[in-house]
Amino acid sequence: MKSETLNRMKEIFRDVFDDQTIELSAETSAKDIDTWDSFNHINLIISMEQAFKIKFDISELSSLKNVGEMAALIERKSGA
Amino acid sequence: MNTYKFNELTLGLKAEFSATVSLKTLQQFRDLSGDENPLHLDTEYARTRGFDGQVVYGLMIGAFYSRLFGMYLPGRNGMIHSVDLRFVKPVYVDDKLFIYGEVTYLNDALKVIEISAKVLKDNKTEVSRAKIRGGMFE
């Protein structure tokens, strides 16, 4: 996982969850962010798609367990 | 009411309808919202602030975006998640409004759609625009 990817993801997380204090690590998951509910998950995924100019498949999304896996998927799909 | 399913929607699909805000519905919105700002209720006061008359509540225009999504694009199978709306010109009682919407984003994995919408007064002056995002049940 590249730090550049994580930094861009952090900005998106801060925007979607409206919390400028959010810090991300590979292990960060929904249980670490109180407002990471199903509604904000949709906003998060759409924001990631638009920022990185990629499209997720539903099978890819359902298997993600944490930020590290999401970052790896983004890098694979965007060729970063 | 339209009954589009997600897989029936395409980018560029459009819908439109016309509407007006009457003095009666303006007063009903006052009662509903509890917003008694004289800009919306007192013609003379509104004129002292540079307007032509009592200004229609912006969120009444927002109500037309609800109708656009809930009745037209996509209709029955949709539920609004968020509306990012802007009011760019004042609307007055009995203005003839035209509401337009177009599908500008489809997310297959999440069954989420986005509608770019606008409201024109007399079908020429843009008074509001919005991005409406919502999910689809089917």
PDB file of C-alpha atoms in Angstrom:
ATOM      1  CA  MET A   1       0.000   0.000   0.000  1.00  0.00           C
ATOM      2  CA  LYS A   2       1.478   3.322  -1.081  1.00  0.00           C
ATOM      3  CA  SER A   3       1.465   6.306   1.270  1.00  0.00           C
ATOM      4  CA  GLU A   4       0.155   8.476  -1.581  1.00  0.00           C
ATOM      5  CA  THR A   5      -2.927   6.252  -1.904  1.00  0.00           C
ATOM      6  CA  LEU A   6      -3.488   6.286   1.846  1.00  0.00           C
ATOM      7  CA  ASN A   7      -3.155  10.073   2.007  1.00  0.00           C
ATOM      8  CA  ARG A   8      -5.738  10.558  -0.753  1.00  0.00           C
ATOM      9  CA  MET A   9      -8.031   8.089   0.971  1.00  0.00           C
ATOM     10  CA  LYS A  10      -7.619   9.962   4.255  1.00  0.00           C
ATOM     11  CA  GLU A  11      -8.789  13.203   2.661  1.00  0.00           C
ATOM     12  CA  ILE A  12     -11.831  11.413   1.247  1.00  0.00           C
ATOM     13  CA  PHE A  13     -12.615   9.806   4.605  1.00  0.00           C
ATOM     14  CA  ARG A  14     -12.352  13.204   6.328  1.00  0.00           C
ATOM     15  CA  ASP A  15     -14.709  14.729   3.790  1.00  0.00           C
ATOM     16  CA  VAL A  16     -17.297  11.922   3.818  1.00  0.00           C
ATOM     17  CA  PHE A  17     -17.352  11.536   7.590  1.00  0.00           C
ATOM     18  CA  ASP A  18     -16.956  15.281   8.147  1.00  0.00           C
ATOM     19  CA  ASP A  19     -14.147  14.698  10.635  1.00  0.00           C
ATOM     20  CA  GLN A  20     -10.767  16.341  10.086  1.00  0.00           C
ATOM     21  CA  THR A  21      -9.144  14.274  12.852  1.00  0.00           C
ATOM     22  CA  ILE A  22      -9.477  10.912  11.088  1.00  0.00           C
ATOM     23  CA  GLU A  23      -6.184   9.060  10.624  1.00  0.00           C
ATOM     24  CA  LEU A  24      -6.011   5.855   8.584  1.00  0.00           C
ATOM     25  CA  SER A  25      -3.912   2.741   8.819  1.00  0.00           C
ATOM     26  CA  ALA A  26      -4.144  -0.520   6.917  1.00  0.00           C
ATOM     27  CA  GLU A  27      -6.091  -2.004   9.844  1.00  0.00           C
ATOM     28  CA  THR A  28      -8.705   0.769  10.092  1.00  0.00           C
ATOM     29  CA  SER A  29     -12.223  -0.623   9.633  1.00  0.00           C
ATOM     30  CA  ALA A  30     -15.849   0.371  10.197  1.00  0.00           C
ATOM     31  CA  LYS A  31     -15.612  -0.414  13.905  1.00  0.00           C
ATOM     32  CA  ASP A  32     -13.034   2.369  14.323  1.00  0.00           C
ATOM     33  CA  ILE A  33     -15.260   5.160  12.959  1.00  0.00           C
ATOM     34  CA  ASP A  34     -18.583   5.660  14.757  1.00  0.00           C
ATOM     35  CA  THR A  35     -20.361   7.216  11.788  1.00  0.00           C
ATOM     36  CA  TRP A  36     -19.287   4.530   9.286  1.00  0.00           C
ATOM     37  CA  ASP A  37     -22.799   3.173   8.736  1.00  0.00           C
ATOM     38  CA  SER A  38     -24.362   1.729   5.586  1.00  0.00           C
ATOM     39  CA  PHE A  39     -25.368   5.159   4.325  1.00  0.00           C
ATOM     40  CA  ASN A  40     -21.910   6.679   4.697  1.00  0.00           C
ATOM     41  CA  HIS A  41     -20.398   3.513   3.263  1.00  0.00           C
ATOM     42  CA  ILE A  42     -22.243   4.231   0.012  1.00  0.00           C
ATOM     43  CA  ASN A  43     -20.972   7.821   0.040  1.00  0.00           C
ATOM     44  CA  LEU A  44     -17.453   6.593   0.756  1.00  0.00           C
ATOM     45  CA  ILE A  45     -17.414   4.083  -2.083  1.00  0.00           C
ATOM     46  CA  ILE A  46     -18.806   6.598  -4.578  1.00  0.00           C
ATOM     47  CA  SER A  47     -16.282   9.233  -3.494  1.00  0.00           C
ATOM     48  CA  MET A  48     -13.441   6.717  -3.909  1.00  0.00           C
ATOM     49  CA  GLU A  49     -14.673   5.766  -7.366  1.00  0.00           C
ATOM     50  CA  GLN A  50     -14.882   9.375  -8.466  1.00  0.00           C
ATOM     51  CA  ALA A  51     -11.529  10.404  -6.960  1.00  0.00           C
ATOM     52  CA  PHE A  52      -9.566   7.466  -8.356  1.00  0.00           C
ATOM     53  CA  LYS A  53     -11.620   7.173 -11.581  1.00  0.00           C
ATOM     54  CA  ILE A  54     -12.405   3.502 -11.057  1.00  0.00           C
ATOM     55  CA  LYS A  55     -15.484   1.293 -10.758  1.00  0.00           C
ATOM     56  CA  PHE A  56     -15.891  -1.344  -8.076  1.00  0.00           C
ATOM     57  CA  ASP A  57     -17.778  -4.589  -8.657  1.00  0.00           C
ATOM     58  CA  ILE A  58     -20.198  -5.692  -5.970  1.00  0.00           C
ATOM     59  CA  SER A  59     -18.209  -8.891  -5.397  1.00  0.00           C
ATOM     60  CA  GLU A  60     -15.090  -6.819  -4.703  1.00  0.00           C
ATOM     61  CA  LEU A  61     -16.869  -4.572  -2.224  1.00  0.00           C
ATOM     62  CA  SER A  62     -18.420  -7.364  -0.203  1.00  0.00           C
ATOM     63  CA  SER A  63     -15.048  -8.946   0.544  1.00  0.00           C
ATOM     64  CA  LEU A  64     -13.268  -5.819   1.823  1.00  0.00           C
ATOM     65  CA  LYS A  65     -12.339  -6.039   5.513  1.00  0.00           C
ATOM     66  CA  ASN A  66     -10.305  -2.901   6.150  1.00  0.00           C
ATOM     67  CA  VAL A  67      -8.649   0.175   4.661  1.00  0.00           C
ATOM     68  CA  GLY A  68      -5.569  -1.789   3.631  1.00  0.00           C
ATOM     69  CA  GLU A  69      -7.632  -4.115   1.464  1.00  0.00           C
ATOM     70  CA  MET A  70      -9.519  -1.164   0.009  1.00  0.00           C
ATOM     71  CA  ALA A  71      -6.240   0.597  -0.825  1.00  0.00           C
ATOM     72  CA  ALA A  72      -4.858  -2.537  -2.474  1.00  0.00           C
ATOM     73  CA  LEU A  73      -8.000  -2.867  -4.564  1.00  0.00           C
ATOM     74  CA  ILE A  74      -7.855   0.807  -5.582  1.00  0.00           C
ATOM     75  CA  GLU A  75      -4.197   0.496  -6.585  1.00  0.00           C
ATOM     76  CA  ARG A  76      -4.916  -2.657  -8.584  1.00  0.00           C
ATOM     77  CA  LYS A  77      -7.858  -1.101 -10.414  1.00  0.00           C
ATOM     78  CA  SER A  78      -6.263   2.282 -11.054  1.00  0.00           C
ATOM     79  CA  GLY A  79      -2.872   0.887 -12.004  1.00  0.00           C
ATOM     80  CA  ALA A  80      -1.259   3.133  -9.393  1.00  0.00           C
TER      81      ALA A  80
ATOM     82  CA  MET B   1     -45.718   7.662 -11.004  1.00  0.00           C
ATOM     83  CA  ASN B   2     -42.837   6.096 -12.917  1.00  0.00           C
ATOM     84  CA  THR B   3     -41.603   2.652 -11.912  1.00  0.00           C
ATOM     85  CA  TYR B   4     -38.129   2.483 -13.417  1.00  0.00           C
ATOM     86  CA  LYS B   5     -35.953  -0.354 -12.163  1.00  0.00           C
ATOM     87  CA  PHE B   6     -32.216   0.214 -11.846  1.00  0.00           C
ATOM     88  CA  ASN B   7     -31.366  -1.814 -14.933  1.00  0.00           C
ATOM     89  CA  GLU B   8     -33.845   0.232 -16.986  1.00  0.00           C
ATOM     90  CA  LEU B   9     -32.070   3.518 -16.263  1.00  0.00           C
ATOM     91  CA  THR B  10     -29.499   4.990 -18.637  1.00  0.00           C
ATOM     92  CA  LEU B  11     -27.238   8.013 -18.466  1.00  0.00           C
ATOM     93  CA  GLY B  12     -28.974  10.963 -20.051  1.00  0.00           C
ATOM     94  CA  LEU B  13     -32.508   9.789 -19.272  1.00  0.00           C
ATOM     95  CA  LYS B  14     -34.598  12.911 -18.641  1.00  0.00           C
ATOM     96  CA  ALA B  15     -37.851  13.994 -17.010  1.00  0.00           C
ATOM     97  CA  GLU B  16     -39.638  17.296 -16.546  1.00  0.00           C
ATOM     98  CA  PHE B  17     -42.796  18.818 -15.136  1.00  0.00           C
ATOM     99  CA  SER B  18     -44.132  22.274 -14.297  1.00  0.00           C
ATOM    100  CA  ALA B  19     -45.405  23.706 -11.021  1.00  0.00           C
ATOM    101  CA  THR B  20     -46.269  26.907  -9.202  1.00  0.00           C
ATOM    102  CA  VAL B  21     -46.247  27.969  -5.580  1.00  0.00           C
ATOM    103  CA  SER B  22     -49.525  29.594  -4.550  1.00  0.00           C
ATOM    104  CA  LEU B  23     -50.024  31.948  -1.623  1.00  0.00           C
ATOM    105  CA  LYS B  24     -51.959  29.168   0.108  1.00  0.00           C
ATOM    106  CA  THR B  25     -49.136  26.623  -0.142  1.00  0.00           C
ATOM    107  CA  LEU B  26     -46.619  29.277   0.946  1.00  0.00           C
ATOM    108  CA  GLN B  27     -48.680  29.805   4.106  1.00  0.00           C
ATOM    109  CA  GLN B  28     -48.955  26.044   4.595  1.00  0.00           C
ATOM    110  CA  PHE B  29     -45.169  25.813   4.430  1.00  0.00           C
ATOM    111  CA  ARG B  30     -44.937  28.595   7.027  1.00  0.00           C
ATOM    112  CA  ASP B  31     -47.140  26.512   9.319  1.00  0.00           C
ATOM    113  CA  LEU B  32     -45.183  23.333   8.592  1.00  0.00           C
ATOM    114  CA  SER B  33     -41.726  24.823   9.051  1.00  0.00           C
ATOM    115  CA  GLY B  34     -42.447  27.464  11.659  1.00  0.00           C
ATOM    116  CA  ASP B  35     -40.301  29.872   9.608  1.00  0.00           C
ATOM    117  CA  GLU B  36     -41.979  33.254   9.951  1.00  0.00           C
ATOM    118  CA  ASN B  37     -39.236  35.358   8.422  1.00  0.00           C
ATOM    119  CA  PRO B  38     -41.034  38.374   6.892  1.00  0.00           C
ATOM    120  CA  LEU B  39     -39.015  38.034   3.698  1.00  0.00           C
ATOM    121  CA  HIS B  40     -41.436  35.226   2.833  1.00  0.00           C
ATOM    122  CA  LEU B  41     -44.620  36.657   4.334  1.00  0.00           C
ATOM    123  CA  ASP B  42     -44.584  40.456   4.119  1.00  0.00           C
ATOM    124  CA  THR B  43     -44.548  42.001   0.646  1.00  0.00           C
ATOM    125  CA  GLU B  44     -43.597  45.468   1.851  1.00  0.00           C
ATOM    126  CA  TYR B  45     -40.729  44.163   3.956  1.00  0.00           C
ATOM    127  CA  ALA B  46     -39.450  42.043   1.062  1.00  0.00           C
ATOM    128  CA  ARG B  47     -39.463  45.129  -1.170  1.00  0.00           C
ATOM    129  CA  THR B  48     -37.360  47.055   1.321  1.00  0.00           C
ATOM    130  CA  ARG B  49     -34.800  44.243   0.933  1.00  0.00           C
ATOM    131  CA  GLY B  50     -34.694  44.642  -2.832  1.00  0.00           C
ATOM    132  CA  PHE B  51     -37.121  41.926  -3.908  1.00  0.00           C
ATOM    133  CA  ASP B  52     -40.244  42.261  -6.057  1.00  0.00           C
ATOM    134  CA  GLY B  53     -42.505  40.663  -3.451  1.00  0.00           C
ATOM    135  CA  GLN B  54     -42.604  37.958  -0.825  1.00  0.00           C
ATOM    136  CA  VAL B  55     -39.934  35.403  -1.639  1.00  0.00           C
ATOM    137  CA  VAL B  56     -40.903  31.743  -1.877  1.00  0.00           C
ATOM    138  CA  TYR B  57     -39.072  29.604   0.696  1.00  0.00           C
ATOM    139  CA  GLY B  58     -36.089  27.942  -0.951  1.00  0.00           C
ATOM    140  CA  LEU B  59     -36.951  24.596   0.570  1.00  0.00           C
ATOM    141  CA  MET B  60     -40.330  24.718  -1.163  1.00  0.00           C
ATOM    142  CA  ILE B  61     -38.330  24.598  -4.383  1.00  0.00           C
ATOM    143  CA  GLY B  62     -36.467  21.714  -2.768  1.00  0.00           C
ATOM    144  CA  ALA B  63     -39.812  19.952  -2.438  1.00  0.00           C
ATOM    145  CA  PHE B  64     -40.043  19.839  -6.220  1.00  0.00           C
ATOM    146  CA  TYR B  65     -36.772  17.901  -6.290  1.00  0.00           C
ATOM    147  CA  SER B  66     -38.490  15.396  -4.021  1.00  0.00           C
ATOM    148  CA  ARG B  67     -41.320  15.108  -6.545  1.00  0.00           C
ATOM    149  CA  LEU B  68     -38.828  14.785  -9.415  1.00  0.00           C
ATOM    150  CA  PHE B  69     -37.061  11.860  -7.766  1.00  0.00           C
ATOM    151  CA  GLY B  70     -40.031  10.208  -6.130  1.00  0.00           C
ATOM    152  CA  MET B  71     -42.445  10.459  -9.041  1.00  0.00           C
ATOM    153  CA  TYR B  72     -40.392  10.721 -12.239  1.00  0.00           C
ATOM    154  CA  LEU B  73     -36.702   9.746 -12.002  1.00  0.00           C
ATOM    155  CA  PRO B  74     -36.754   6.942 -10.957  1.00  0.00           C
ATOM    156  CA  GLY B  75     -40.163   7.078  -9.237  1.00  0.00           C
ATOM    157  CA  ARG B  76     -41.539   4.328  -7.053  1.00  0.00           C
ATOM    158  CA  ASN B  77     -38.343   2.265  -6.693  1.00  0.00           C
ATOM    159  CA  GLY B  78     -36.094   5.075  -5.455  1.00  0.00           C
ATOM    160  CA  MET B  79     -35.264   6.680  -2.130  1.00  0.00           C
ATOM    161  CA  ILE B  80     -33.330   9.941  -1.781  1.00  0.00           C
ATOM    162  CA  HIS B  81     -30.069   9.794   0.177  1.00  0.00           C
ATOM    163  CA  SER B  82     -28.973  13.394  -0.239  1.00  0.00           C
ATOM    164  CA  VAL B  83     -29.748  16.604  -2.081  1.00  0.00           C
ATOM    165  CA  ASP B  84     -27.113  19.245  -2.745  1.00  0.00           C
ATOM    166  CA  LEU B  85     -29.161  22.255  -3.737  1.00  0.00           C
ATOM    167  CA  ARG B  86     -28.558  25.865  -4.610  1.00  0.00           C
ATOM    168  CA  PHE B  87     -30.881  28.819  -4.942  1.00  0.00           C
ATOM    169  CA  VAL B  88     -29.569  31.258  -7.516  1.00  0.00           C
ATOM    170  CA  LYS B  89     -32.519  33.616  -8.133  1.00  0.00           C
ATOM    171  CA  PRO B  90     -35.624  34.510  -6.126  1.00  0.00           C
ATOM    172  CA  VAL B  91     -38.948  32.818  -6.820  1.00  0.00           C
ATOM    173  CA  TYR B  92     -42.247  34.623  -6.210  1.00  0.00           C
ATOM    174  CA  VAL B  93     -45.789  33.424  -5.606  1.00  0.00           C
ATOM    175  CA  ASP B  94     -47.497  32.145  -8.775  1.00  0.00           C
ATOM    176  CA  ASP B  95     -44.270  32.087 -10.836  1.00  0.00           C
ATOM    177  CA  LYS B  96     -44.471  29.405 -13.513  1.00  0.00           C
ATOM    178  CA  LEU B  97     -41.690  26.941 -12.717  1.00  0.00           C
ATOM    179  CA  PHE B  98     -40.277  24.154 -14.883  1.00  0.00           C
ATOM    180  CA  ILE B  99     -38.397  21.348 -13.178  1.00  0.00           C
ATOM    181  CA  TYR B 100     -35.900  19.312 -15.185  1.00  0.00           C
ATOM    182  CA  GLY B 101     -33.908  16.224 -14.226  1.00  0.00           C
ATOM    183  CA  GLU B 102     -31.355  14.034 -15.973  1.00  0.00           C
ATOM    184  CA  VAL B 103     -29.610  10.834 -14.886  1.00  0.00           C
ATOM    185  CA  THR B 104     -25.902  11.718 -14.680  1.00  0.00           C
ATOM    186  CA  TYR B 105     -24.439   8.874 -12.611  1.00  0.00           C
ATOM    187  CA  LEU B 106     -25.255   5.201 -12.163  1.00  0.00           C
ATOM    188  CA  ASN B 107     -23.458   2.880  -9.769  1.00  0.00           C
ATOM    189  CA  ASP B 108     -24.212  -0.748 -10.607  1.00  0.00           C
ATOM    190  CA  ALA B 109     -22.557  -2.213  -7.520  1.00  0.00           C
ATOM    191  CA  LEU B 110     -24.491  -0.040  -5.062  1.00  0.00           C
ATOM    192  CA  LYS B 111     -27.665   0.570  -7.122  1.00  0.00           C
ATOM    193  CA  VAL B 112     -27.176   4.274  -6.555  1.00  0.00           C
ATOM    194  CA  ILE B 113     -28.200   6.957  -9.013  1.00  0.00           C
ATOM    195  CA  GLU B 114     -27.562  10.665  -9.290  1.00  0.00           C
ATOM    196  CA  ILE B 115     -29.854  13.163 -10.928  1.00  0.00           C
ATOM    197  CA  SER B 116     -28.719  16.598 -12.045  1.00  0.00           C
ATOM    198  CA  ALA B 117     -31.719  18.858 -11.699  1.00  0.00           C
ATOM    199  CA  LYS B 118     -32.632  22.463 -12.277  1.00  0.00           C
ATOM    200  CA  VAL B 119     -35.636  24.742 -11.974  1.00  0.00           C
ATOM    201  CA  LEU B 120     -36.327  27.437 -14.544  1.00  0.00           C
ATOM    202  CA  LYS B 121     -38.706  30.346 -14.105  1.00  0.00           C
ATOM    203  CA  ASP B 122     -40.842  30.997 -17.211  1.00  0.00           C
ATOM    204  CA  ASN B 123     -38.773  28.224 -18.809  1.00  0.00           C
ATOM    205  CA  LYS B 124     -35.775  30.532 -19.281  1.00  0.00           C
ATOM    206  CA  THR B 125     -34.284  31.847 -16.020  1.00  0.00           C
ATOM    207  CA  GLU B 126     -32.520  29.312 -13.813  1.00  0.00           C
ATOM    208  CA  VAL B 127     -33.615  29.833 -10.206  1.00  0.00           C
ATOM    209  CA  SER B 128     -32.197  26.689  -8.617  1.00  0.00           C
ATOM    210  CA  ARG B 129     -30.087  23.632  -9.357  1.00  0.00           C
ATOM    211  CA  ALA B 130     -29.398  20.450  -7.455  1.00  0.00           C
ATOM    212  CA  LYS B 131     -27.625  17.105  -7.358  1.00  0.00           C
ATOM    213  CA  ILE B 132     -29.908  14.395  -6.034  1.00  0.00           C
ATOM    214  CA  ARG B 133     -28.400  11.076  -4.970  1.00  0.00           C
ATOM    215  CA  GLY B 134     -30.499   8.096  -4.073  1.00  0.00           C
ATOM    216  CA  GLY B 135     -30.708   4.358  -3.853  1.00  0.00           C
ATOM    217  CA  MET B 136     -32.910   1.920  -5.745  1.00  0.00           C
ATOM    218  CA  PHE B 137     -34.914  -0.918  -4.203  1.00  0.00           C
ATOM    219  CA  GLU B 138     -35.116  -2.800  -7.483  1.00  0.00           C
TER     220      GLU B 138
END
